[in-house]
Structures are given as C-alpha cells and as structure tokens.
Amino acid sequence: MTTVIAHAEMKSWDETTWDGKRYDEVSGPKQTAGGMTVEYSGALEATGDMRFVMSYPDDKSCVSTGYEVVTGALDGRQGTFVLHHVGGFRDGVADATVTIVSATDALAGLTGSGRITWAQGEPGRLELDYDIT
C-alpha cells in the first residue's frame, strides 16, 4: 500500500436545488445537485470533474455523495480513475471518504481509498492509500 498526499484547488462550483435555484438562495432544509472541477498538485497532478447530490438539514451542514473522474498522473503514471465520495459539510469543513472504483491506461488495476478535507476558504487536502497491480 502506498500513501500519497495531494493538494486540491477548486476551479469551478455549480450547485442548484431540485427546482433550479442556486443552493445559497434557498434557506433551510433542501436537496441539491451539482458539479465541481478541481486541480490536484503534489503526488497527484490531475484534474477532477465531480458530480454530486447533497441533502441539507439546515443552512450550516449537509451530507453528500458523488463521483469524480480524475485525469492526470498519480506518482508519474498517466491515466484516469474514478473516486466515489461520501461525506458532508459541518462547522466550515467539507470532509469525505473516497474509494477508487475504476481506472484506465497506466493506472489500470488501481485500488484504494482515502479522505479529502476542505476547510472553508482554504485549499483541499487529499490523502490516498492505493495499490496498483
């Protein structure tokens, strides 16, 4: 098992309620869907394209799940892999566990899991434990 750390910078964010309103225009409990683009640096030099759904019990927290297609190089190996995210947002921090569900090219055979954490207003941090066969 190899452990890597990568920094994540959000490049775009789009989140709307089921009826098409911006997530921050609706207060109280709501359901949303959206997407984001992330640039990774460090042991992972890649771009991530994520789609997610979120459920907010209030304006300060949510739970979420989504899938992210990551394209680039992991420890120098070029390819694409998909991460399944399960997490949420509370106390100004987004946090999710991630699991690798598929991979292609020089990353074929990649398996593993980890955690991504984003403190509000700061870059994200991905810690990923992986094996490749």
PDB file of N, CA and C in Angstrom, residues 29-132:
ATOM      1  N   PRO A  29     -33.924  23.398   5.141  1.00  0.00           N
ATOM      2  CA  PRO A  29     -33.729  22.076   4.529  1.00  0.00           C
ATOM      3  C   PRO A  29     -33.923  22.126   3.013  1.00  0.00           C
ATOM      4  N   LYS A  30     -33.051  21.420   2.296  1.00  0.00           N
ATOM      5  CA  LYS A  30     -33.139  21.376   0.833  1.00  0.00           C
ATOM      6  C   LYS A  30     -32.319  20.220   0.299  1.00  0.00           C
ATOM      7  N   GLN A  31     -32.588  19.872  -0.954  1.00  0.00           N
ATOM      8  CA  GLN A  31     -31.834  18.861  -1.687  1.00  0.00           C
ATOM      9  C   GLN A  31     -31.219  19.570  -2.885  1.00  0.00           C
ATOM     10  N   THR A  32     -29.962  19.252  -3.192  1.00  0.00           N
ATOM     11  CA  THR A  32     -29.287  19.904  -4.308  1.00  0.00           C
ATOM     12  C   THR A  32     -28.507  18.883  -5.135  1.00  0.00           C
ATOM     13  N   ALA A  33     -28.118  19.319  -6.319  1.00  0.00           N
ATOM     14  CA  ALA A  33     -27.236  18.539  -7.193  1.00  0.00           C
ATOM     15  C   ALA A  33     -26.278  19.522  -7.839  1.00  0.00           C
ATOM     16  N   GLY A  34     -25.122  19.031  -8.236  1.00  0.00           N
ATOM     17  CA  GLY A  34     -24.183  19.946  -8.865  1.00  0.00           C
ATOM     18  C   GLY A  34     -22.916  19.288  -9.321  1.00  0.00           C
ATOM     19  N   GLY A  35     -21.951  20.136  -9.585  1.00  0.00           N
ATOM     20  CA  GLY A  35     -20.665  19.664 -10.048  1.00  0.00           C
ATOM     21  C   GLY A  35     -19.567  20.634  -9.684  1.00  0.00           C
ATOM     22  N   MET A  36     -18.350  20.132  -9.703  1.00  0.00           N
ATOM     23  CA  MET A  36     -17.188  20.985  -9.468  1.00  0.00           C
ATOM     24  C   MET A  36     -16.001  20.443 -10.236  1.00  0.00           C
ATOM     25  N   THR A  37     -15.066  21.346 -10.506  1.00  0.00           N
ATOM     26  CA  THR A  37     -13.806  20.992 -11.149  1.00  0.00           C
ATOM     27  C   THR A  37     -12.686  21.316 -10.170  1.00  0.00           C
ATOM     28  N   VAL A  38     -11.740  20.395 -10.045  1.00  0.00           N
ATOM     29  CA  VAL A  38     -10.640  20.519  -9.085  1.00  0.00           C
ATOM     30  C   VAL A  38      -9.317  20.310  -9.815  1.00  0.00           C
ATOM     31  N   GLU A  39      -8.309  21.093  -9.447  1.00  0.00           N
ATOM     32  CA  GLU A  39      -6.933  20.873  -9.908  1.00  0.00           C
ATOM     33  C   GLU A  39      -6.139  20.311  -8.738  1.00  0.00           C
ATOM     34  N   TYR A  40      -5.518  19.136  -8.945  1.00  0.00           N
ATOM     35  CA  TYR A  40      -4.688  18.493  -7.924  1.00  0.00           C
ATOM     36  C   TYR A  40      -3.224  18.744  -8.222  1.00  0.00           C
ATOM     37  N   SER A  41      -2.440  18.883  -7.143  1.00  0.00           N
ATOM     38  CA  SER A  41      -0.981  19.023  -7.288  1.00  0.00           C
ATOM     39  C   SER A  41      -0.301  18.222  -6.187  1.00  0.00           C
ATOM     40  N   GLY A  42       0.953  17.879  -6.435  1.00  0.00           N
ATOM     41  CA  GLY A  42       1.696  17.043  -5.493  1.00  0.00           C
ATOM     42  C   GLY A  42       1.898  15.677  -6.115  1.00  0.00           C
ATOM     43  N   ALA A  43       1.682  14.623  -5.338  1.00  0.00           N
ATOM     44  CA  ALA A  43       1.835  13.259  -5.856  1.00  0.00           C
ATOM     45  C   ALA A  43       0.781  12.949  -6.924  1.00  0.00           C
ATOM     46  N   LEU A  44      -0.302  13.719  -6.943  1.00  0.00           N
ATOM     47  CA  LEU A  44      -1.341  13.607  -7.963  1.00  0.00           C
ATOM     48  C   LEU A  44      -1.368  14.919  -8.738  1.00  0.00           C
ATOM     49  N   GLU A  45      -0.967  14.866  -9.997  1.00  0.00           N
ATOM     50  CA  GLU A  45      -1.024  16.030 -10.895  1.00  0.00           C
ATOM     51  C   GLU A  45      -2.162  15.768 -11.861  1.00  0.00           C
ATOM     52  N   ALA A  46      -3.346  16.328 -11.571  1.00  0.00           N
ATOM     53  CA  ALA A  46      -4.523  15.916 -12.322  1.00  0.00           C
ATOM     54  C   ALA A  46      -5.639  16.941 -12.212  1.00  0.00           C
ATOM     55  N   THR A  47      -6.659  16.726 -13.030  1.00  0.00           N
ATOM     56  CA  THR A  47      -7.902  17.489 -12.968  1.00  0.00           C
ATOM     57  C   THR A  47      -9.020  16.532 -12.601  1.00  0.00           C
ATOM     58  N   GLY A  48      -9.864  16.942 -11.669  1.00  0.00           N
ATOM     59  CA  GLY A  48     -11.009  16.154 -11.265  1.00  0.00           C
ATOM     60  C   GLY A  48     -12.304  16.828 -11.700  1.00  0.00           C
ATOM     61  N   ASP A  49     -13.222  16.046 -12.221  1.00  0.00           N
ATOM     62  CA  ASP A  49     -14.542  16.526 -12.623  1.00  0.00           C
ATOM     63  C   ASP A  49     -15.568  15.727 -11.824  1.00  0.00           C
ATOM     64  N   MET A  50     -16.257  16.402 -10.891  1.00  0.00           N
ATOM     65  CA  MET A  50     -17.132  15.707  -9.943  1.00  0.00           C
ATOM     66  C   MET A  50     -18.585  16.092 -10.144  1.00  0.00           C
ATOM     67  N   ARG A  51     -19.479  15.120  -9.954  1.00  0.00           N
ATOM     68  CA  ARG A  51     -20.923  15.322  -9.905  1.00  0.00           C
ATOM     69  C   ARG A  51     -21.394  14.798  -8.558  1.00  0.00           C
ATOM     70  N   PHE A  52     -22.296  15.545  -7.894  1.00  0.00           N
ATOM     71  CA  PHE A  52     -22.707  15.184  -6.548  1.00  0.00           C
ATOM     72  C   PHE A  52     -24.173  15.504  -6.297  1.00  0.00           C
ATOM     73  N   VAL A  53     -24.738  14.907  -5.242  1.00  0.00           N
ATOM     74  CA  VAL A  53     -26.031  15.277  -4.677  1.00  0.00           C
ATOM     75  C   VAL A  53     -25.812  15.535  -3.190  1.00  0.00           C
ATOM     76  N   MET A  54     -26.590  16.508  -2.660  1.00  0.00           N
ATOM     77  CA  MET A  54     -26.448  16.893  -1.259  1.00  0.00           C
ATOM     78  C   MET A  54     -27.822  17.025  -0.617  1.00  0.00           C
ATOM     79  N   SER A  55     -27.878  16.738   0.672  1.00  0.00           N
ATOM     80  CA  SER A  55     -29.083  16.934   1.464  1.00  0.00           C
ATOM     81  C   SER A  55     -28.722  17.802   2.666  1.00  0.00           C
ATOM     82  N   TYR A  56     -29.393  18.946   2.774  1.00  0.00           N
ATOM     83  CA  TYR A  56     -29.139  19.904   3.843  1.00  0.00           C
ATOM     84  C   TYR A  56     -30.269  19.836   4.874  1.00  0.00           C
ATOM     85  N   PRO A  57     -29.969  19.492   6.136  1.00  0.00           N
ATOM     86  CA  PRO A  57     -30.995  19.570   7.175  1.00  0.00           C
ATOM     87  C   PRO A  57     -31.205  21.021   7.637  1.00  0.00           C
ATOM     88  N   ASP A  58     -30.178  21.857   7.401  1.00  0.00           N
ATOM     89  CA  ASP A  58     -30.217  23.272   7.785  1.00  0.00           C
ATOM     90  C   ASP A  58     -29.199  24.019   6.915  1.00  0.00           C
ATOM     91  N   ASP A  59     -28.993  25.297   7.183  1.00  0.00           N
ATOM     92  CA  ASP A  59     -28.090  26.106   6.352  1.00  0.00           C
ATOM     93  C   ASP A  59     -26.609  25.914   6.667  1.00  0.00           C
ATOM     94  N   LYS A  60     -26.297  25.177   7.731  1.00  0.00           N
ATOM     95  CA  LYS A  60     -24.904  25.066   8.167  1.00  0.00           C
ATOM     96  C   LYS A  60     -24.286  23.693   7.983  1.00  0.00           C
ATOM     97  N   SER A  61     -25.040  22.719   7.457  1.00  0.00           N
ATOM     98  CA  SER A  61     -24.477  21.387   7.308  1.00  0.00           C
ATOM     99  C   SER A  61     -25.208  20.630   6.201  1.00  0.00           C
ATOM    100  N   CYS A  62     -24.552  19.604   5.691  1.00  0.00           N
ATOM    101  CA  CYS A  62     -25.169  18.730   4.686  1.00  0.00           C
ATOM    102  C   CYS A  62     -24.456  17.393   4.669  1.00  0.00           C
ATOM    103  N   VAL A  63     -25.090  16.428   4.034  1.00  0.00           N
ATOM    104  CA  VAL A  63     -24.462  15.157   3.706  1.00  0.00           C
ATOM    105  C   VAL A  63     -24.448  15.068   2.190  1.00  0.00           C
ATOM    106  N   SER A  64     -23.454  14.348   1.645  1.00  0.00           N
ATOM    107  CA  SER A  64     -23.320  14.319   0.188  1.00  0.00           C
ATOM    108  C   SER A  64     -22.741  12.995  -0.288  1.00  0.00           C
ATOM    109  N   THR A  65     -22.976  12.740  -1.560  1.00  0.00           N
ATOM    110  CA  THR A  65     -22.341  11.625  -2.246  1.00  0.00           C
ATOM    111  C   THR A  65     -22.114  12.047  -3.691  1.00  0.00           C
ATOM    112  N   GLY A  66     -21.080  11.498  -4.296  1.00  0.00           N
ATOM    113  CA  GLY A  66     -20.810  11.852  -5.679  1.00  0.00           C
ATOM    114  C   GLY A  66     -19.705  11.006  -6.274  1.00  0.00           C
ATOM    115  N   TYR A  67     -19.493  11.229  -7.574  1.00  0.00           N
ATOM    116  CA  TYR A  67     -18.438  10.540  -8.309  1.00  0.00           C
ATOM    117  C   TYR A  67     -17.572  11.568  -9.001  1.00  0.00           C
ATOM    118  N   GLU A  68     -16.260  11.348  -8.977  1.00  0.00           N
ATOM    119  CA  GLU A  68     -15.290  12.259  -9.577  1.00  0.00           C
ATOM    120  C   GLU A  68     -14.409  11.486 -10.550  1.00  0.00           C
ATOM    121  N   VAL A  69     -14.331  11.975 -11.767  1.00  0.00           N
ATOM    122  CA  VAL A  69     -13.428  11.423 -12.772  1.00  0.00           C
ATOM    123  C   VAL A  69     -12.135  12.240 -12.696  1.00  0.00           C
ATOM    124  N   VAL A  70     -11.037  11.577 -12.354  1.00  0.00           N
ATOM    125  CA  VAL A  70      -9.739  12.223 -12.168  1.00  0.00           C
ATOM    126  C   VAL A  70      -8.831  11.817 -13.328  1.00  0.00           C
ATOM    127  N   THR A  71      -8.307  12.807 -14.055  1.00  0.00           N
ATOM    128  CA  THR A  71      -7.468  12.548 -15.224  1.00  0.00           C
ATOM    129  C   THR A  71      -6.128  13.232 -15.047  1.00  0.00           C
ATOM    130  N   GLY A  72      -5.050  12.465 -15.143  1.00  0.00           N
ATOM    131  CA  GLY A  72      -3.710  13.025 -14.995  1.00  0.00           C
ATOM    132  C   GLY A  72      -2.707  11.963 -14.619  1.00  0.00           C
ATOM    133  N   ALA A  73      -1.790  12.326 -13.709  1.00  0.00           N
ATOM    134  CA  ALA A  73      -0.717  11.411 -13.324  1.00  0.00           C
ATOM    135  C   ALA A  73      -0.694  11.229 -11.808  1.00  0.00           C
ATOM    136  N   LEU A  74      -0.700   9.964 -11.384  1.00  0.00           N
ATOM    137  CA  LEU A  74      -0.561   9.594  -9.981  1.00  0.00           C
ATOM    138  C   LEU A  74       0.810   8.962  -9.828  1.00  0.00           C
ATOM    139  N   ASP A  75       1.683   9.615  -9.056  1.00  0.00           N
ATOM    140  CA  ASP A  75       3.065   9.137  -8.902  1.00  0.00           C
ATOM    141  C   ASP A  75       3.707   8.837 -10.256  1.00  0.00           C
ATOM    142  N   GLY A  76       3.430   9.693 -11.243  1.00  0.00           N
ATOM    143  CA  GLY A  76       4.055   9.579 -12.556  1.00  0.00           C
ATOM    144  C   GLY A  76       3.348   8.667 -13.542  1.00  0.00           C
ATOM    145  N   ARG A  77       2.318   7.941 -13.119  1.00  0.00           N
ATOM    146  CA  ARG A  77       1.559   7.063 -14.025  1.00  0.00           C
ATOM    147  C   ARG A  77       0.365   7.822 -14.590  1.00  0.00           C
ATOM    148  N   GLN A  78       0.285   7.904 -15.921  1.00  0.00           N
ATOM    149  CA  GLN A  78      -0.795   8.625 -16.591  1.00  0.00           C
ATOM    150  C   GLN A  78      -2.047   7.761 -16.717  1.00  0.00           C
ATOM    151  N   GLY A  79      -3.202   8.390 -16.534  1.00  0.00           N
ATOM    152  CA  GLY A  79      -4.453   7.680 -16.739  1.00  0.00           C
ATOM    153  C   GLY A  79      -5.618   8.414 -16.123  1.00  0.00           C
ATOM    154  N   THR A  80      -6.709   7.692 -16.006  1.00  0.00           N
ATOM    155  CA  THR A  80      -7.944   8.220 -15.434  1.00  0.00           C
ATOM    156  C   THR A  80      -8.437   7.232 -14.388  1.00  0.00           C
ATOM    157  N   PHE A  81      -8.971   7.768 -13.288  1.00  0.00           N
ATOM    158  CA  PHE A  81      -9.623   6.911 -12.310  1.00  0.00           C
ATOM    159  C   PHE A  81     -10.842   7.627 -11.754  1.00  0.00           C
ATOM    160  N   VAL A  82     -11.751   6.835 -11.198  1.00  0.00           N
ATOM    161  CA  VAL A  82     -12.997   7.365 -10.660  1.00  0.00           C
ATOM    162  C   VAL A  82     -12.999   7.180  -9.146  1.00  0.00           C
ATOM    163  N   LEU A  83     -13.309   8.274  -8.431  1.00  0.00           N
ATOM    164  CA  LEU A  83     -13.448   8.253  -6.984  1.00  0.00           C
ATOM    165  C   LEU A  83     -14.921   8.365  -6.607  1.00  0.00           C
ATOM    166  N   HIS A  84     -15.369   7.513  -5.705  1.00  0.00           N
ATOM    167  CA  HIS A  84     -16.702   7.649  -5.112  1.00  0.00           C
ATOM    168  C   HIS A  84     -16.517   8.409  -3.799  1.00  0.00           C
ATOM    169  N   HIS A  85     -17.209   9.532  -3.644  1.00  0.00           N
ATOM    170  CA  HIS A  85     -17.132  10.370  -2.447  1.00  0.00           C
ATOM    171  C   HIS A  85     -18.365  10.155  -1.580  1.00  0.00           C
ATOM    172  N   VAL A  86     -18.188  10.045  -0.266  1.00  0.00           N
ATOM    173  CA  VAL A  86     -19.283  10.021   0.702  1.00  0.00           C
ATOM    174  C   VAL A  86     -18.854  10.917   1.854  1.00  0.00           C
ATOM    175  N   GLY A  87     -19.612  11.978   2.098  1.00  0.00           N
ATOM    176  CA  GLY A  87     -19.197  12.891   3.150  1.00  0.00           C
ATOM    177  C   GLY A  87     -20.243  13.927   3.470  1.00  0.00           C
ATOM    178  N   GLY A  88     -19.753  15.122   3.765  1.00  0.00           N
ATOM    179  CA  GLY A  88     -20.655  16.196   4.122  1.00  0.00           C
ATOM    180  C   GLY A  88     -19.906  17.450   4.492  1.00  0.00           C
ATOM    181  N   PHE A  89     -20.669  18.398   5.048  1.00  0.00           N
ATOM    182  CA  PHE A  89     -20.138  19.699   5.441  1.00  0.00           C
ATOM    183  C   PHE A  89     -20.690  20.026   6.825  1.00  0.00           C
ATOM    184  N   ARG A  90     -19.795  20.432   7.729  1.00  0.00           N
ATOM    185  CA  ARG A  90     -20.179  20.823   9.081  1.00  0.00           C
ATOM    186  C   ARG A  90     -19.065  21.676   9.668  1.00  0.00           C
ATOM    187  N   ASP A  91     -19.461  22.706  10.419  1.00  0.00           N
ATOM    188  CA  ASP A  91     -18.512  23.587  11.112  1.00  0.00           C
ATOM    189  C   ASP A  91     -17.461  24.165  10.170  1.00  0.00           C
ATOM    190  N   GLY A  92     -17.871  24.513   8.946  1.00  0.00           N
ATOM    191  CA  GLY A  92     -16.966  25.148   7.993  1.00  0.00           C
ATOM    192  C   GLY A  92     -15.995  24.211   7.297  1.00  0.00           C
ATOM    193  N   VAL A  93     -16.172  22.900   7.448  1.00  0.00           N
ATOM    194  CA  VAL A  93     -15.261  21.937   6.835  1.00  0.00           C
ATOM    195  C   VAL A  93     -16.046  20.911   6.019  1.00  0.00           C
ATOM    196  N   ALA A  94     -15.661  20.749   4.756  1.00  0.00           N
ATOM    197  CA  ALA A  94     -16.169  19.660   3.930  1.00  0.00           C
ATOM    198  C   ALA A  94     -15.205  18.492   4.084  1.00  0.00           C
ATOM    199  N   ASP A  95     -15.750  17.306   4.272  1.00  0.00           N
ATOM    200  CA  ASP A  95     -14.926  16.132   4.542  1.00  0.00           C
ATOM    201  C   ASP A  95     -15.596  14.928   3.896  1.00  0.00           C
ATOM    202  N   ALA A  96     -14.822  14.098   3.217  1.00  0.00           N
ATOM    203  CA  ALA A  96     -15.395  12.914   2.573  1.00  0.00           C
ATOM    204  C   ALA A  96     -14.396  11.779   2.550  1.00  0.00           C
ATOM    205  N   THR A  97     -14.916  10.566   2.653  1.00  0.00           N
ATOM    206  CA  THR A  97     -14.105   9.400   2.350  1.00  0.00           C
ATOM    207  C   THR A  97     -14.222   9.169   0.848  1.00  0.00           C
ATOM    208  N   VAL A  98     -13.153   8.684   0.253  1.00  0.00           N
ATOM    209  CA  VAL A  98     -13.148   8.408  -1.179  1.00  0.00           C
ATOM    210  C   VAL A  98     -12.689   6.976  -1.408  1.00  0.00           C
ATOM    211  N   THR A  99     -13.284   6.353  -2.407  1.00  0.00           N
ATOM    212  CA  THR A  99     -12.927   4.988  -2.783  1.00  0.00           C
ATOM    213  C   THR A  99     -12.723   4.943  -4.291  1.00  0.00           C
ATOM    214  N   ILE A 100     -11.613   4.357  -4.724  1.00  0.00           N
ATOM    215  CA  ILE A 100     -11.356   4.201  -6.161  1.00  0.00           C
ATOM    216  C   ILE A 100     -12.258   3.082  -6.679  1.00  0.00           C
ATOM    217  N   VAL A 101     -13.064   3.397  -7.718  1.00  0.00           N
ATOM    218  CA  VAL A 101     -13.997   2.392  -8.240  1.00  0.00           C
ATOM    219  C   VAL A 101     -13.609   1.870  -9.616  1.00  0.00           C
ATOM    220  N   SER A 102     -12.753   2.596 -10.348  1.00  0.00           N
ATOM    221  CA  SER A 102     -12.263   2.107 -11.642  1.00  0.00           C
ATOM    222  C   SER A 102     -11.063   2.942 -12.064  1.00  0.00           C
ATOM    223  N   ALA A 103     -10.285   2.407 -13.022  1.00  0.00           N
ATOM    224  CA  ALA A 103      -9.109   3.126 -13.510  1.00  0.00           C
ATOM    225  C   ALA A 103      -8.743   2.624 -14.904  1.00  0.00           C
ATOM    226  N   THR A 104      -8.044   3.476 -15.684  1.00  0.00           N
ATOM    227  CA  THR A 104      -7.679   3.140 -17.060  1.00  0.00           C
ATOM    228  C   THR A 104      -6.210   3.445 -17.320  1.00  0.00           C
ATOM    229  N   ASP A 105      -5.770   3.046 -18.508  1.00  0.00           N
ATOM    230  CA  ASP A 105      -4.435   3.336 -19.026  1.00  0.00           C
ATOM    231  C   ASP A 105      -3.359   2.842 -18.058  1.00  0.00           C
ATOM    232  N   ALA A 106      -2.330   3.634 -17.775  1.00  0.00           N
ATOM    233  CA  ALA A 106      -1.246   3.182 -16.894  1.00  0.00           C
ATOM    234  C   ALA A 106      -1.694   3.047 -15.442  1.00  0.00           C
ATOM    235  N   LEU A 107      -2.924   3.469 -15.148  1.00  0.00           N
ATOM    236  CA  LEU A 107      -3.477   3.310 -13.805  1.00  0.00           C
ATOM    237  C   LEU A 107      -4.431   2.117 -13.699  1.00  0.00           C
ATOM    238  N   ALA A 108      -4.594   1.353 -14.781  1.00  0.00           N
ATOM    239  CA  ALA A 108      -5.442   0.156 -14.730  1.00  0.00           C
ATOM    240  C   ALA A 108      -4.950  -0.741 -13.599  1.00  0.00           C
ATOM    241  N   GLY A 109      -5.883  -1.285 -12.832  1.00  0.00           N
ATOM    242  CA  GLY A 109      -5.523  -2.108 -11.679  1.00  0.00           C
ATOM    243  C   GLY A 109      -5.403  -1.327 -10.389  1.00  0.00           C
ATOM    244  N   LEU A 110      -5.653  -0.012 -10.439  1.00  0.00           N
ATOM    245  CA  LEU A 110      -5.568   0.848  -9.262  1.00  0.00           C
ATOM    246  C   LEU A 110      -6.738   0.571  -8.318  1.00  0.00           C
ATOM    247  N   THR A 111      -6.433   0.367  -7.045  1.00  0.00           N
ATOM    248  CA  THR A 111      -7.446   0.216  -5.997  1.00  0.00           C
ATOM    249  C   THR A 111      -7.013   1.052  -4.808  1.00  0.00           C
ATOM    250  N   GLY A 112      -7.970   1.403  -3.966  1.00  0.00           N
ATOM    251  CA  GLY A 112      -7.601   2.125  -2.760  1.00  0.00           C
ATOM    252  C   GLY A 112      -8.707   3.019  -2.250  1.00  0.00           C
ATOM    253  N   SER A 113      -8.353   3.746  -1.199  1.00  0.00           N
ATOM    254  CA  SER A 113      -9.313   4.647  -0.570  1.00  0.00           C
ATOM    255  C   SER A 113      -8.552   5.732   0.179  1.00  0.00           C
ATOM    256  N   GLY A 114      -9.305   6.716   0.638  1.00  0.00           N
ATOM    257  CA  GLY A 114      -8.683   7.805   1.374  1.00  0.00           C
ATOM    258  C   GLY A 114      -9.694   8.800   1.881  1.00  0.00           C
ATOM    259  N   ARG A 115      -9.218  10.026   2.075  1.00  0.00           N
ATOM    260  CA  ARG A 115     -10.047  11.089   2.636  1.00  0.00           C
ATOM    261  C   ARG A 115      -9.641  12.404   2.006  1.00  0.00           C
ATOM    262  N   ILE A 116     -10.650  13.229   1.702  1.00  0.00           N
ATOM    263  CA  ILE A 116     -10.391  14.585   1.243  1.00  0.00           C
ATOM    264  C   ILE A 116     -11.062  15.537   2.217  1.00  0.00           C
ATOM    265  N   THR A 117     -10.335  16.590   2.588  1.00  0.00           N
ATOM    266  CA  THR A 117     -10.825  17.571   3.547  1.00  0.00           C
ATOM    267  C   THR A 117     -10.627  18.966   2.975  1.00  0.00           C
ATOM    268  N   TRP A 118     -11.670  19.780   3.079  1.00  0.00           N
ATOM    269  CA  TRP A 118     -11.614  21.175   2.632  1.00  0.00           C
ATOM    270  C   TRP A 118     -12.094  22.065   3.771  1.00  0.00           C
ATOM    271  N   ALA A 119     -11.209  22.848   4.370  1.00  0.00           N
ATOM    272  CA  ALA A 119     -11.641  23.871   5.318  1.00  0.00           C
ATOM    273  C   ALA A 119     -12.076  25.079   4.494  1.00  0.00           C
ATOM    274  N   GLN A 120     -13.196  25.681   4.858  1.00  0.00           N
ATOM    275  CA  GLN A 120     -13.761  26.776   4.079  1.00  0.00           C
ATOM    276  C   GLN A 120     -12.718  27.868   3.851  1.00  0.00           C
ATOM    277  N   GLY A 121     -12.536  28.253   2.577  1.00  0.00           N
ATOM    278  CA  GLY A 121     -11.593  29.294   2.214  1.00  0.00           C
ATOM    279  C   GLY A 121     -10.149  28.845   2.063  1.00  0.00           C
ATOM    280  N   GLU A 122      -9.886  27.553   2.206  1.00  0.00           N
ATOM    281  CA  GLU A 122      -8.528  27.025   2.090  1.00  0.00           C
ATOM    282  C   GLU A 122      -8.463  25.951   1.005  1.00  0.00           C
ATOM    283  N   PRO A 123      -7.260  25.655   0.495  1.00  0.00           N
ATOM    284  CA  PRO A 123      -7.138  24.542  -0.456  1.00  0.00           C
ATOM    285  C   PRO A 123      -7.502  23.220   0.220  1.00  0.00           C
ATOM    286  N   GLY A 124      -7.913  22.271  -0.582  1.00  0.00           N
ATOM    287  CA  GLY A 124      -8.242  20.952  -0.054  1.00  0.00           C
ATOM    288  C   GLY A 124      -6.998  20.090   0.089  1.00  0.00           C
ATOM    289  N   ARG A 125      -7.161  18.983   0.821  1.00  0.00           N
ATOM    290  CA  ARG A 125      -6.066  18.033   1.039  1.00  0.00           C
ATOM    291  C   ARG A 125      -6.618  16.631   0.830  1.00  0.00           C
ATOM    292  N   LEU A 126      -6.036  15.925  -0.130  1.00  0.00           N
ATOM    293  CA  LEU A 126      -6.406  14.546  -0.413  1.00  0.00           C
ATOM    294  C   LEU A 126      -5.308  13.633   0.095  1.00  0.00           C
ATOM    295  N   GLU A 127      -5.671  12.674   0.948  1.00  0.00           N
ATOM    296  CA  GLU A 127      -4.746  11.625   1.370  1.00  0.00           C
ATOM    297  C   GLU A 127      -5.307  10.318   0.816  1.00  0.00           C
ATOM    298  N   LEU A 128      -4.507   9.641  -0.012  1.00  0.00           N
ATOM    299  CA  LEU A 128      -4.978   8.462  -0.717  1.00  0.00           C
ATOM    300  C   LEU A 128      -4.028   7.302  -0.471  1.00  0.00           C
ATOM    301  N   ASP A 129      -4.586   6.177  -0.021  1.00  0.00           N
ATOM    302  CA  ASP A 129      -3.849   4.926   0.139  1.00  0.00           C
ATOM    303  C   ASP A 129      -4.202   4.060  -1.064  1.00  0.00           C
ATOM    304  N   TYR A 130      -3.197   3.608  -1.822  1.00  0.00           N
ATOM    305  CA  TYR A 130      -3.523   2.834  -3.022  1.00  0.00           C
ATOM    306  C   TYR A 130      -2.536   1.709  -3.279  1.00  0.00           C
ATOM    307  N   ASP A 131      -3.021   0.749  -4.073  1.00  0.00           N
ATOM    308  CA  ASP A 131      -2.210  -0.318  -4.636  1.00  0.00           C
ATOM    309  C   ASP A 131      -2.480  -0.317  -6.130  1.00  0.00           C
ATOM    310  N   ILE A 132      -1.525  -0.797  -6.899  1.00  0.00           N
ATOM    311  CA  ILE A 132      -1.751  -0.959  -8.327  1.00  0.00           C
ATOM    312  C   ILE A 132      -1.139  -2.290  -8.735  1.00  0.00           C
TER     313      ILE A 132
END
